GROMACS .gro file of C-alpha atoms in nm:
model
  491
    1MET     CA    1  12.054  17.386  14.679
    2LYS     CA    2  12.177  17.453  15.036
    3HIS     CA    3  12.316  17.790  15.124
    4LEU     CA    4  12.600  17.870  15.379
    5GLN     CA    5  12.498  18.213  15.519
    6ASN     CA    6  12.742  18.496  15.600
    7ILE     CA    7  12.914  18.467  15.941
    8SER     CA    8  12.878  18.760  16.173
    9LYS     CA    9  13.207  18.868  16.327
   10THR     CA   10  13.286  18.888  16.707
   11LYS     CA   11  13.557  19.024  16.895
   12ASN     CA   12  13.809  18.867  17.124
   13GLY     CA   13  13.866  18.569  16.892
   14GLY     CA   14  13.509  18.468  16.904
   15PHE     CA   15  13.381  18.570  17.247
   16GLU     CA   16  13.103  18.829  17.228
   17ASN     CA   17  13.310  19.107  17.390
   18ASP     CA   18  13.270  18.951  17.726
   19ASP     CA   19  13.601  19.004  17.911
   20GLU     CA   20  13.473  18.742  18.190
   21ASN     CA   21  13.418  18.467  17.937
   22TYR     CA   22  13.722  18.559  17.728
   23ASN     CA   23  13.954  18.490  18.034
   24ALA     CA   24  13.782  18.175  18.121
   25ALA     CA   25  13.900  17.839  17.996
   26MET     CA   26  13.636  17.607  17.827
   27PRO     CA   27  13.623  17.245  17.877
   28VAL     CA   28  13.752  17.006  17.599
   29SER     CA   29  13.523  16.777  17.451
   30PRO     CA   30  13.603  16.404  17.496
   31MET     CA   31  13.678  16.335  17.119
   32ALA     CA   32  13.892  16.650  17.105
   33HIS     CA   33  14.088  16.520  17.405
   34TYR     CA   34  14.114  16.174  17.229
   35PHE     CA   35  14.263  16.323  16.915
   36ASN     CA   36  14.523  16.518  17.098
   37SER     CA   37  14.654  16.272  17.351
   38SER     CA   38  14.945  16.038  17.425
   39ALA     CA   39  14.767  15.773  17.182
   40LEU     CA   40  14.663  15.984  16.918
   41ASN     CA   41  14.763  16.305  16.732
   42VAL     CA   42  14.522  16.366  16.447
   43PHE     CA   43  14.496  16.662  16.216
   44VAL     CA   44  14.369  16.752  15.880
   45LEU     CA   45  14.537  16.919  15.576
   46CYS     CA   46  14.308  17.088  15.343
   47VAL     CA   47  14.480  17.200  15.025
   48LEU     CA   48  14.345  17.487  14.794
   49GLU     CA   49  14.496  17.529  14.454
   50SER     CA   50  14.469  17.876  14.309
   51GLU     CA   51  14.421  17.978  13.947
   52VAL     CA   52  14.638  18.285  14.008
   53PRO     CA   53  14.961  18.358  14.163
   54ILE     CA   54  14.917  18.399  14.531
   55ASP     CA   55  14.955  18.742  14.682
   56ASP     CA   56  15.018  18.700  15.070
   57SER     CA   57  15.040  19.071  15.152
   58LYS     CA   58  14.689  19.058  15.310
   59ALA     CA   59  14.723  18.710  15.475
   60MET     CA   60  14.748  18.842  15.833
   61GLN     CA   61  14.498  19.099  15.785
   62LEU     CA   62  14.245  18.831  15.657
   63LEU     CA   63  14.325  18.566  15.938
   64GLU     CA   64  14.285  18.832  16.208
   65GLY     CA   65  13.962  18.981  16.078
   66LEU     CA   66  13.785  18.687  15.925
   67PHE     CA   67  13.933  18.337  16.062
   68LEU     CA   68  14.018  18.424  16.429
   69PRO     CA   69  13.667  18.558  16.518
   70LEU     CA   70  13.488  18.252  16.394
   71ASN     CA   71  13.551  18.043  16.689
   72PRO     CA   72  13.742  18.094  17.019
   73ARG     CA   73  13.926  17.758  16.992
   74PHE     CA   74  14.135  17.909  16.707
   75SER     CA   75  14.283  18.166  16.957
   76SER     CA   76  14.311  17.903  17.237
   77ILE     CA   77  14.554  17.643  17.352
   78MET     CA   78  14.471  17.301  17.518
   79ILE     CA   79  14.572  17.303  17.903
   80GLU     CA   80  14.550  17.031  18.187
   81GLY     CA   81  14.264  17.125  18.410
   82LYS     CA   82  14.145  16.982  18.725
   83LYS     CA   83  14.150  16.592  18.758
   84GLY     CA   84  14.328  16.559  18.415
   85LYS     CA   85  14.051  16.710  18.242
   86LYS     CA   86  14.180  16.927  17.946
   87GLN     CA   87  14.034  17.281  17.886
   88TRP     CA   88  14.061  17.539  17.610
   89LYS     CA   89  14.263  17.850  17.735
   90PRO     CA   90  14.239  18.167  17.533
   91VAL     CA   91  14.583  18.338  17.447
   92GLU     CA   92  14.704  18.614  17.254
   93VAL     CA   93  14.779  18.475  16.899
   94ASN     CA   94  15.105  18.575  16.723
   95LEU     CA   95  14.992  18.532  16.363
   96LYS     CA   96  15.345  18.529  16.221
   97GLU     CA   97  15.410  18.191  16.409
   98HIS     CA   98  15.098  18.042  16.221
   99ILE     CA   99  15.197  18.165  15.867
  100LYS     CA  100  15.445  17.953  15.701
  101VAL     CA  101  15.593  18.050  15.341
  102PRO     CA  102  15.850  17.788  15.241
  103ILE     CA  103  16.122  17.871  15.006
  104PHE     CA  104  16.197  17.608  14.752
  105PRO     CA  105  16.527  17.563  14.549
  106ARG     CA  106  16.567  17.816  14.275
  107SER     CA  107  16.569  17.724  13.921
  108ASN     CA  108  16.688  17.899  13.607
  109ASN     CA  109  16.398  17.775  13.407
  110PRO     CA  110  16.098  18.008  13.449
  111ALA     CA  111  15.856  17.750  13.317
  112LYS     CA  112  15.948  17.496  13.602
  113LEU     CA  113  15.666  17.334  13.778
  114TYR     CA  114  15.729  17.268  14.149
  115ASP     CA  115  15.524  16.933  14.204
  116ASP     CA  116  15.791  16.741  14.343
  117ASP     CA  117  15.900  17.012  14.586
  118PHE     CA  118  15.546  17.062  14.685
  119ASP     CA  119  15.503  16.693  14.737
  120GLU     CA  120  15.796  16.680  14.969
  121TYR     CA  121  15.687  16.982  15.165
  122LEU     CA  122  15.341  16.826  15.217
  123THR     CA  123  15.508  16.520  15.347
  124LYS     CA  124  15.710  16.714  15.562
  125ILE     CA  125  15.439  16.914  15.730
  126ALA     CA  126  15.224  16.598  15.758
  127GLY     CA  127  15.496  16.454  15.980
  128GLN     CA  128  15.519  16.770  16.211
  129GLU     CA  129  15.316  16.779  16.531
  130PHE     CA  130  15.162  17.095  16.644
  131PRO     CA  131  15.350  17.276  16.945
  132GLN     CA  132  15.117  17.260  17.243
  133ASP     CA  133  15.182  17.619  17.367
  134LYS     CA  134  15.012  17.785  17.038
  135PRO     CA  135  14.666  17.740  16.882
  136LEU     CA  136  14.634  17.423  16.684
  137TRP     CA  137  14.641  17.548  16.324
  138GLU     CA  138  14.872  17.677  16.060
  139VAL     CA  139  14.855  17.835  15.724
  140HIS     CA  140  15.117  17.732  15.451
  141ILE     CA  141  15.150  17.958  15.140
  142ILE     CA  142  15.300  17.796  14.852
  143LYS     CA  143  15.411  18.076  14.590
  144TYR     CA  144  15.523  17.825  14.330
  145PRO     CA  145  15.327  17.693  14.030
  146THR     CA  146  15.243  17.326  14.003
  147ARG     CA  147  15.071  17.134  13.730
  148ASN     CA  148  14.729  17.217  13.879
  149SER     CA  149  14.779  17.563  14.004
  150LYS     CA  150  14.959  17.893  14.010
  151GLY     CA  151  15.008  17.858  14.378
  152VAL     CA  152  14.870  17.658  14.685
  153LEU     CA  153  14.734  17.745  15.023
  154VAL     CA  154  14.745  17.454  15.269
  155PHE     CA  155  14.547  17.495  15.603
  156LYS     CA  156  14.670  17.260  15.865
  157MET     CA  157  14.414  17.232  16.144
  158HIS     CA  158  14.427  16.975  16.443
  159HIS     CA  159  14.117  16.743  16.464
  160ALA     CA  160  14.082  16.846  16.839
  161LEU     CA  161  13.937  17.178  16.699
  162GLY     CA  162  13.650  16.983  16.530
  163ASP     CA  163  13.555  16.724  16.258
  164GLY     CA  164  13.556  16.769  15.889
  165TYR     CA  165  13.219  16.913  15.897
  166THR     CA  166  13.292  17.181  16.126
  167LEU     CA  167  13.640  17.273  15.981
  168MET     CA  168  13.512  17.265  15.629
  169ALA     CA  169  13.231  17.515  15.739
  170SER     CA  170  13.511  17.741  15.901
  171LEU     CA  171  13.708  17.736  15.574
  172LEU     CA  172  13.408  17.807  15.362
  173SER     CA  173  13.335  18.087  15.576
  174CYS     CA  174  13.644  18.252  15.471
  175VAL     CA  175  13.566  18.225  15.088
  176GLN     CA  176  13.318  18.382  14.852
  177ARG     CA  177  13.157  18.298  14.529
  178ALA     CA  178  13.403  18.378  14.240
  179ASP     CA  179  13.141  18.516  14.002
  180ASP     CA  180  12.940  18.733  14.257
  181PRO     CA  181  13.061  18.747  14.617
  182SER     CA  182  12.699  18.887  14.717
  183ILE     CA  183  12.540  18.557  14.641
  184PRO     CA  184  12.555  18.282  14.911
  185ILE     CA  185  12.765  17.981  14.834
  186THR     CA  186  12.548  17.674  14.749
  187PHE     CA  187  12.584  17.306  14.805
  188PRO     CA  188  12.439  16.988  14.644
  189SER     CA  189  12.110  16.918  14.790
  190SER     CA  190  12.040  16.610  14.990
  191LYS     CA  191  11.705  16.453  15.051
  192LYS     CA  192  11.816  16.319  15.385
  193SER     CA  193  11.913  16.663  15.517
  194ALA     CA  194  11.572  16.752  15.615
  195GLU     CA  195  11.552  16.893  15.986
  196LEU     CA  196  11.295  16.760  16.248
  197ASP     CA  197  11.256  17.095  16.438
  198ASP     CA  198  10.930  17.036  16.645
  199ASP     CA  199  10.760  16.790  16.854
  200ASP     CA  200  10.479  16.720  16.586
  201ASN     CA  201  10.740  16.561  16.363
  202SER     CA  202  10.878  16.344  16.668
  203ASN     CA  203  10.544  16.234  16.751
  204ILE     CA  204  10.473  16.137  16.382
  205LYS     CA  205  10.798  15.954  16.391
  206MET     CA  206  10.704  15.783  16.728
  207LYS     CA  207  10.355  15.653  16.606
  208SER     CA  208  10.526  15.514  16.268
  209MET     CA  209  10.768  15.328  16.496
  210LEU     CA  210  10.493  15.173  16.691
  211LYS     CA  211  10.308  15.051  16.392
  212LYS     CA  212  10.638  14.868  16.283
  213LEU     CA  213  10.677  14.704  16.601
  214PRO     CA  214  10.794  14.375  16.476
  215GLN     CA  215  11.052  14.565  16.257
  216THR     CA  216  11.159  14.751  16.560
  217ILE     CA  217  11.232  14.454  16.758
  218PHE     CA  218  11.428  14.292  16.462
  219SER     CA  219  11.625  14.618  16.448
  220VAL     CA  220  11.717  14.597  16.807
  221ILE     CA  221  11.842  14.245  16.787
  222LYS     CA  222  12.041  14.322  16.479
  223GLY     CA  223  12.175  14.641  16.636
  224ALA     CA  224  12.288  14.435  16.927
  225SER     CA  225  12.447  14.187  16.687
  226ASP     CA  226  12.632  14.463  16.493
  227PHE     CA  227  12.743  14.630  16.822
  228GLY     CA  228  12.899  14.302  16.936
  229TRP     CA  229  13.081  14.261  16.608
  230SER     CA  230  13.206  14.609  16.626
  231VAL     CA  231  13.343  14.570  16.976
  232LEU     CA  232  13.497  14.239  16.868
  233LYS     CA  233  13.648  14.424  16.572
  234GLY     CA  234  13.783  14.697  16.784
  235ASN     CA  235  13.954  14.488  17.028
  236LEU     CA  236  14.016  14.126  16.912
  237LEU     CA  237  13.951  14.068  16.544
  238VAL     CA  238  14.272  14.238  16.378
  239ASP     CA  239  14.327  14.299  16.004
  240HIS     CA  240  14.661  14.121  15.944
  241GLU     CA  241  14.960  14.258  15.768
  242SER     CA  242  14.882  14.309  15.395
  243PRO     CA  243  14.994  14.528  15.094
  244ILE     CA  244  14.774  14.807  15.250
  245LYS     CA  245  14.859  14.751  15.618
  246SER     CA  246  15.218  14.738  15.743
  247GLY     CA  247  15.128  14.678  16.096
  248HIS     CA  248  15.399  14.904  16.222
  249GLU     CA  249  15.363  15.031  16.575
  250ASP     CA  250  15.473  15.374  16.475
  251VAL     CA  251  15.278  15.383  16.143
  252GLY     CA  252  15.127  15.704  16.260
  253SER     CA  253  15.466  15.905  16.282
  254ARG     CA  254  15.614  15.744  15.942
  255PRO     CA  255  15.638  15.963  15.631
  256ILE     CA  256  15.333  15.972  15.412
  257ALA     CA  257  15.284  16.035  15.039
  258ILE     CA  258  14.976  16.227  14.937
  259SER     CA  259  14.826  16.189  14.574
  260THR     CA  260  14.490  16.248  14.422
  261VAL     CA  261  14.258  16.158  14.127
  262CYS     CA  262  13.981  16.349  13.993
  263LEU     CA  263  13.656  16.239  13.841
  264SER     CA  264  13.330  16.384  13.715
  265VAL     CA  265  13.013  16.361  13.950
  266ASP     CA  266  12.797  16.314  13.631
  267SER     CA  267  12.992  15.990  13.563
  268ILE     CA  268  12.932  15.853  13.902
  269LYS     CA  269  12.549  15.959  13.883
  270GLU     CA  270  12.518  15.739  13.596
  271VAL     CA  271  12.616  15.422  13.795
  272LYS     CA  272  12.416  15.562  14.102
  273ASN     CA  273  12.101  15.586  13.906
  274LYS     CA  274  12.127  15.252  13.735
  275LEU     CA  275  12.199  15.061  14.046
  276LYS     CA  276  11.966  15.272  14.272
  277VAL     CA  277  12.238  15.351  14.521
  278SER     CA  278  12.407  15.687  14.651
  279ILE     CA  279  12.717  15.836  14.515
  280ASN     CA  280  12.903  15.753  14.834
  281ASP     CA  281  12.826  15.373  14.764
  282VAL     CA  282  12.953  15.402  14.413
  283LEU     CA  283  13.286  15.563  14.546
  284VAL     CA  284  13.319  15.315  14.842
  285GLY     CA  285  13.262  15.036  14.599
  286MET     CA  286  13.538  15.188  14.354
  287ILE     CA  287  13.782  15.240  14.640
  288PHE     CA  288  13.736  14.867  14.771
  289LEU     CA  289  13.769  14.705  14.423
  290SER     CA  290  14.091  14.933  14.363
  291ILE     CA  291  14.236  14.813  14.689
  292ARG     CA  292  14.170  14.444  14.600
  293LEU     CA  293  14.314  14.486  14.261
  294TYR     CA  294  14.630  14.638  14.423
  295MET     CA  295  14.658  14.372  14.701
  296GLU     CA  296  14.625  14.109  14.409
  297ALA     CA  297  14.897  14.275  14.206
  298LYS     CA  298  15.141  14.298  14.497
  299ASN     CA  299  15.060  13.957  14.650
  300GLU     CA  300  14.803  13.727  14.508
  301GLU     CA  301  14.737  13.539  14.833
  302SER     CA  302  14.661  13.873  15.023
  303SER     CA  303  14.362  13.928  14.778
  304LYS     CA  304  14.199  13.662  14.991
  305ALA     CA  305  14.290  13.806  15.325
  306ASP     CA  306  14.032  13.965  15.540
  307ALA     CA  307  14.045  14.352  15.529
  308THR     CA  308  13.813  14.611  15.689
  309GLY     CA  309  13.769  14.982  15.602
  310LEU     CA  310  13.652  15.241  15.855
  311VAL     CA  311  13.380  15.451  15.685
  312LEU     CA  312  13.317  15.769  15.877
  313LEU     CA  313  12.953  15.858  15.942
  314ASN     CA  314  12.850  16.233  16.034
  315THR     CA  315  12.595  16.164  16.327
  316ARG     CA  316  12.429  16.509  16.307
  317ARG     CA  317  12.065  16.518  16.241
  318ILE     CA  318  12.134  16.714  15.926
  319ARG     CA  319  12.391  16.728  15.651
  320ALA     CA  320  12.350  17.058  15.516
  321TYR     CA  321  12.605  17.311  15.641
  322LYS     CA  322  12.517  17.566  15.912
  323SER     CA  323  12.711  17.879  15.981
  324VAL     CA  324  12.989  17.868  16.238
  325LYS     CA  325  12.779  18.094  16.471
  326GLU     CA  326  12.473  17.866  16.468
  327MET     CA  327  12.704  17.551  16.544
  328LEU     CA  328  12.831  17.744  16.844
  329ASP     CA  329  12.509  17.842  16.969
  330THR     CA  330  12.413  17.564  17.216
  331LYS     CA  331  12.075  17.731  17.310
  332THR     CA  332  11.931  17.663  16.950
  333ASN     CA  333  11.823  17.320  16.826
  334SER     CA  334  12.032  17.349  16.499
  335GLY     CA  335  12.094  16.979  16.474
  336ALA     CA  336  12.452  17.062  16.378
  337LEU     CA  337  12.661  17.150  16.681
  338TRP     CA  338  13.034  17.232  16.658
  339GLY     CA  339  13.269  16.964  16.756
  340ASN     CA  340  13.359  16.586  16.641
  341GLN     CA  341  13.015  16.450  16.582
  342PHE     CA  342  13.087  16.124  16.398
  343GLN     CA  343  13.121  15.758  16.442
  344PHE     CA  344  13.306  15.484  16.256
  345MET     CA  345  13.133  15.211  16.052
  346HIS     CA  346  13.341  14.892  16.027
  347VAL     CA  347  13.278  14.782  15.659
  348PRO     CA  348  13.446  14.456  15.524
  349ILE     CA  349  13.614  14.495  15.192
  350PRO     CA  350  13.463  14.201  14.960
  351LYS     CA  351  13.724  13.963  14.836
  352LEU     CA  352  13.800  13.899  14.459
  353SER     CA  353  13.754  13.532  14.537
  354ASP     CA  354  13.409  13.596  14.676
  355HIS     CA  355  13.303  13.626  14.321
  356SER     CA  356  13.288  13.377  14.033
  357ASN     CA  357  13.564  13.368  13.773
  358SER     CA  358  13.364  13.627  13.561
  359LEU     CA  359  13.405  13.918  13.812
  360ASN     CA  360  13.119  14.157  13.837
  361PRO     CA  361  13.265  14.484  13.958
  362LEU     CA  362  12.911  14.624  14.031
  363GLU     CA  363  12.901  14.372  14.326
  364PHE     CA  364  13.156  14.584  14.503
  365VAL     CA  365  12.907  14.887  14.473
  366LEU     CA  366  12.613  14.682  14.580
  367SER     CA  367  12.791  14.522  14.862
  368ALA     CA  368  12.897  14.872  14.995
  369ASN     CA  369  12.541  14.988  14.961
  370LYS     CA  370  12.397  14.702  15.151
  371ILE     CA  371  12.643  14.704  15.434
  372ILE     CA  372  12.646  15.086  15.478
  373ASN     CA  373  12.286  15.118  15.470
  374SER     CA  374  12.250  14.855  15.734
  375LEU     CA  375  12.519  15.003  15.967
  376ARG     CA  376  12.393  15.368  15.912
  377ASN     CA  377  12.049  15.275  16.076
  378SER     CA  378  12.190  15.039  16.319
  379LEU     CA  379  12.183  15.085  16.700
  380ALA     CA  380  12.539  14.989  16.689
  381ILE     CA  381  12.630  15.357  16.601
  382PRO     CA  382  12.487  15.521  16.926
  383LEU     CA  383  12.579  15.224  17.147
  384ASN     CA  384  12.944  15.245  17.033
  385GLY     CA  385  12.931  15.606  17.158
  386VAL     CA  386  12.782  15.491  17.486
  387LEU     CA  387  13.068  15.245  17.532
  388LEU     CA  388  13.345  15.502  17.444
  389GLY     CA  389  13.164  15.744  17.706
  390LEU     CA  390  13.170  15.461  17.989
  391VAL     CA  391  13.531  15.376  17.900
  392ASP     CA  392  13.610  15.754  17.959
  393LYS     CA  393  13.403  15.793  18.276
  394ILE     CA  394  13.544  15.461  18.439
  395LYS     CA  395  13.898  15.472  18.331
  396GLY     CA  396  13.970  15.818  18.200
  397PRO     CA  397  14.020  15.995  17.866
  398GLU     CA  398  14.370  15.876  17.803
  399VAL     CA  399  14.238  15.485  17.823
  400ALA     CA  400  13.950  15.585  17.590
  401ALA     CA  401  14.181  15.754  17.352
  402LYS     CA  402  14.369  15.418  17.345
  403TYR     CA  403  14.070  15.251  17.270
  404VAL     CA  404  13.995  15.452  16.969
  405HIS     CA  405  14.364  15.401  16.875
  406LYS     CA  406  14.311  15.038  16.872
  407THR     CA  407  13.993  15.048  16.676
  408LEU     CA  408  14.184  15.227  16.418
  409ALA     CA  409  14.500  15.011  16.421
  410ASN     CA  410  14.289  14.693  16.385
  411SER     CA  411  14.150  14.785  16.061
  412SER     CA  412  14.315  14.845  15.726
  413LEU     CA  413  14.211  15.206  15.623
  414SER     CA  414  13.963  15.486  15.679
  415ILE     CA  415  13.744  15.660  15.434
  416SER     CA  416  13.582  16.008  15.488
  417HIS     CA  417  13.371  16.221  15.256
  418MET     CA  418  13.287  16.591  15.243
  419VAL     CA  419  13.072  16.793  15.041
  420GLY     CA  420  13.203  17.109  14.875
  421PRO     CA  421  13.043  17.404  14.686
  422VAL     CA  422  12.864  17.382  14.353
  423GLU     CA  423  12.997  17.710  14.215
  424LYS     CA  424  13.377  17.822  14.192
  425VAL     CA  425  13.487  18.019  14.504
  426ALA     CA  426  13.764  18.262  14.567
  427ILE     CA  427  13.978  18.362  14.871
  428ASP     CA  428  14.071  18.719  14.867
  429ASN     CA  429  14.026  18.726  14.491
  430HIS     CA  430  14.211  18.416  14.443
  431PRO     CA  431  13.998  18.172  14.245
  432VAL     CA  432  14.026  17.829  14.383
  433LYS     CA  433  14.063  17.578  14.093
  434SER     CA  434  14.027  17.272  14.292
  435PHE     CA  435  14.082  17.140  14.647
  436TYR     CA  436  14.104  16.845  14.857
  437PHE     CA  437  14.174  16.721  15.213
  438MET     CA  438  14.377  16.467  15.390
  439THR     CA  439  14.335  16.325  15.746
  440VAL     CA  440  14.682  16.251  15.902
  441GLY     CA  441  14.769  16.062  16.208
  442LEU     CA  442  14.510  15.793  16.214
  443ARG     CA  443  14.752  15.512  16.284
  444GLN     CA  444  14.690  15.343  15.955
  445SER     CA  445  14.894  15.282  15.643
  446LEU     CA  446  14.625  15.411  15.404
  447THR     CA  447  14.357  15.696  15.442
  448VAL     CA  448  14.131  15.804  15.156
  449THR     CA  449  13.927  16.121  15.129
  450ILE     CA  450  13.664  16.250  14.908
  451LEU     CA  451  13.565  16.599  14.842
  452SER     CA  452  13.301  16.740  14.595
  453TYR     CA  453  13.358  17.073  14.417
  454MET     CA  454  13.212  17.219  14.109
  455GLY     CA  455  13.081  16.905  13.963
  456TYR     CA  456  13.382  16.702  14.020
  457LEU     CA  457  13.523  16.462  14.297
  458ARG     CA  458  13.862  16.481  14.422
  459ILE     CA  459  13.985  16.147  14.558
  460GLY     CA  460  14.290  16.168  14.804
  461PHE     CA  461  14.505  15.886  14.893
  462GLY     CA  462  14.728  15.931  15.191
  463VAL     CA  463  14.979  15.612  15.227
  464GLU     CA  464  15.261  15.508  15.434
  465LYS     CA  465  15.545  15.610  15.211
  466GLU     CA  466  15.777  15.316  15.238
  467TRP     CA  467  15.501  15.048  15.229
  468ILE     CA  468  15.235  15.157  14.968
  469ASP     CA  469  15.330  15.256  14.608
  470VAL     CA  470  15.071  15.549  14.582
  471HIS     CA  471  15.107  15.581  14.200
  472HIS     CA  472  15.021  15.207  14.155
  473LEU     CA  473  14.733  15.225  14.379
  474ILE     CA  474  14.583  15.531  14.196
  475SER     CA  475  14.635  15.318  13.863
  476CYS     CA  476  14.427  15.051  14.011
  477PHE     CA  477  14.172  15.308  14.117
  478GLU     CA  478  14.146  15.422  13.764
  479THR     CA  479  14.115  15.046  13.647
  480ALA     CA  480  13.840  14.981  13.892
  481GLN     CA  481  13.656  15.307  13.794
  482GLU     CA  482  13.681  15.218  13.429
  483MET     CA  483  13.558  14.850  13.532
  484ILE     CA  484  13.263  14.986  13.708
  485LEU     CA  485  13.156  15.244  13.458
  486ASN     CA  486  13.167  14.989  13.170
  487ALA     CA  487  12.966  14.752  13.353
  488ALA     CA  488  12.719  14.997  13.444
  489ASN     CA  489  12.686  15.105  13.083
  490LYS     CA  490  12.580  14.744  12.986
  491ILE     CA  491  12.277  14.737  13.202
   0.00000   0.00000   0.00000
């Protein structure tokens, strides 16, 4: 198990009580600029479902004492600096402006559940941009019961503040284990999260590469090929209109619907172990199969159309969460710096027509495994980062942001996966029954998110409201899940 250590608090919104540093503006990272630009406006909604009715009497105290000190960006605004370079400028935070407590229409029925009202509210705040004269985050406190909870907390945070890894670490720094707050939160272990902290390990890796020189040469050639295809896909090869892609120019600002489905990690592990793939491969295979089933149901011809998914890859050397303090410390080699440290992998969605009349749903999982493993270790990943950096340096951040926008718009959907705690957690003595997240503003009609928590996986579907029938799509996902589980059980 991996543990998240307690976070030491700092004064002045995260600055170590240094007035000079506190008043000085900090440079905005290139990716943060892209996500808060004329081309893109991307943020994350994290939804925590409480087991008990929410008491918000200590909300301001908790945010001021626990959340704001985590990172100076939480008490800063983004301003225009010299030569068009944006900067983070510290400001006084009026917490009342960041805490939202909506009032839903009253009902005479004390047993009423407010799922419809909550869904409408989530759609509403998903369509509202952040004011640029205030720090880029909000907390929405929903004090009404739903089918899944007695109340809901929604953290709305701009992607310019950081990626899912860093924002999740921040959120988890505000919670404690529900059974024993004195014990650190733990996360599922990952064999691939081992750190390489010293030069000896680097030397061993180099010697191993030299012994495999022919394979290295092949990897370079393949990486160049993957990079070329990625550039073409980001600029020229466009997924055409389909039941999961409207092609609307203003898709990023159109109303979205968000719905989720929950499944057991153990059921996914059964498929994983039999096929010798990763949990992520199984989930991506399920998502891809469900999409093809949905496309065929809506328009049989569209099931043969090319469609591409952008799978987000965390490019940090390690996957285990670090404390926010460690991520902000650039002097140590933590391997997990704060910021937007990820790349997109273009993964073609297999076609139903690619298979024989007797469809083998496991082929979708095996295909996802083959392509993702190939791209994960490909030179195309760092080369894409270099290319984006060159575009930024030569033509400026706004042009680079448009390049990212085009990459997103040319594909059909995005998939991102986060790891949550193994045990139940609580925030201010409110046990969290379940939670999920959704990325908003990616200029796509469909976004899929995955979050593990307490042995379960919460799959979120964010769809363009007037284009995709989210309930039908979830039904197709449940069908795909059943098909894959049944096929795996026959092995």
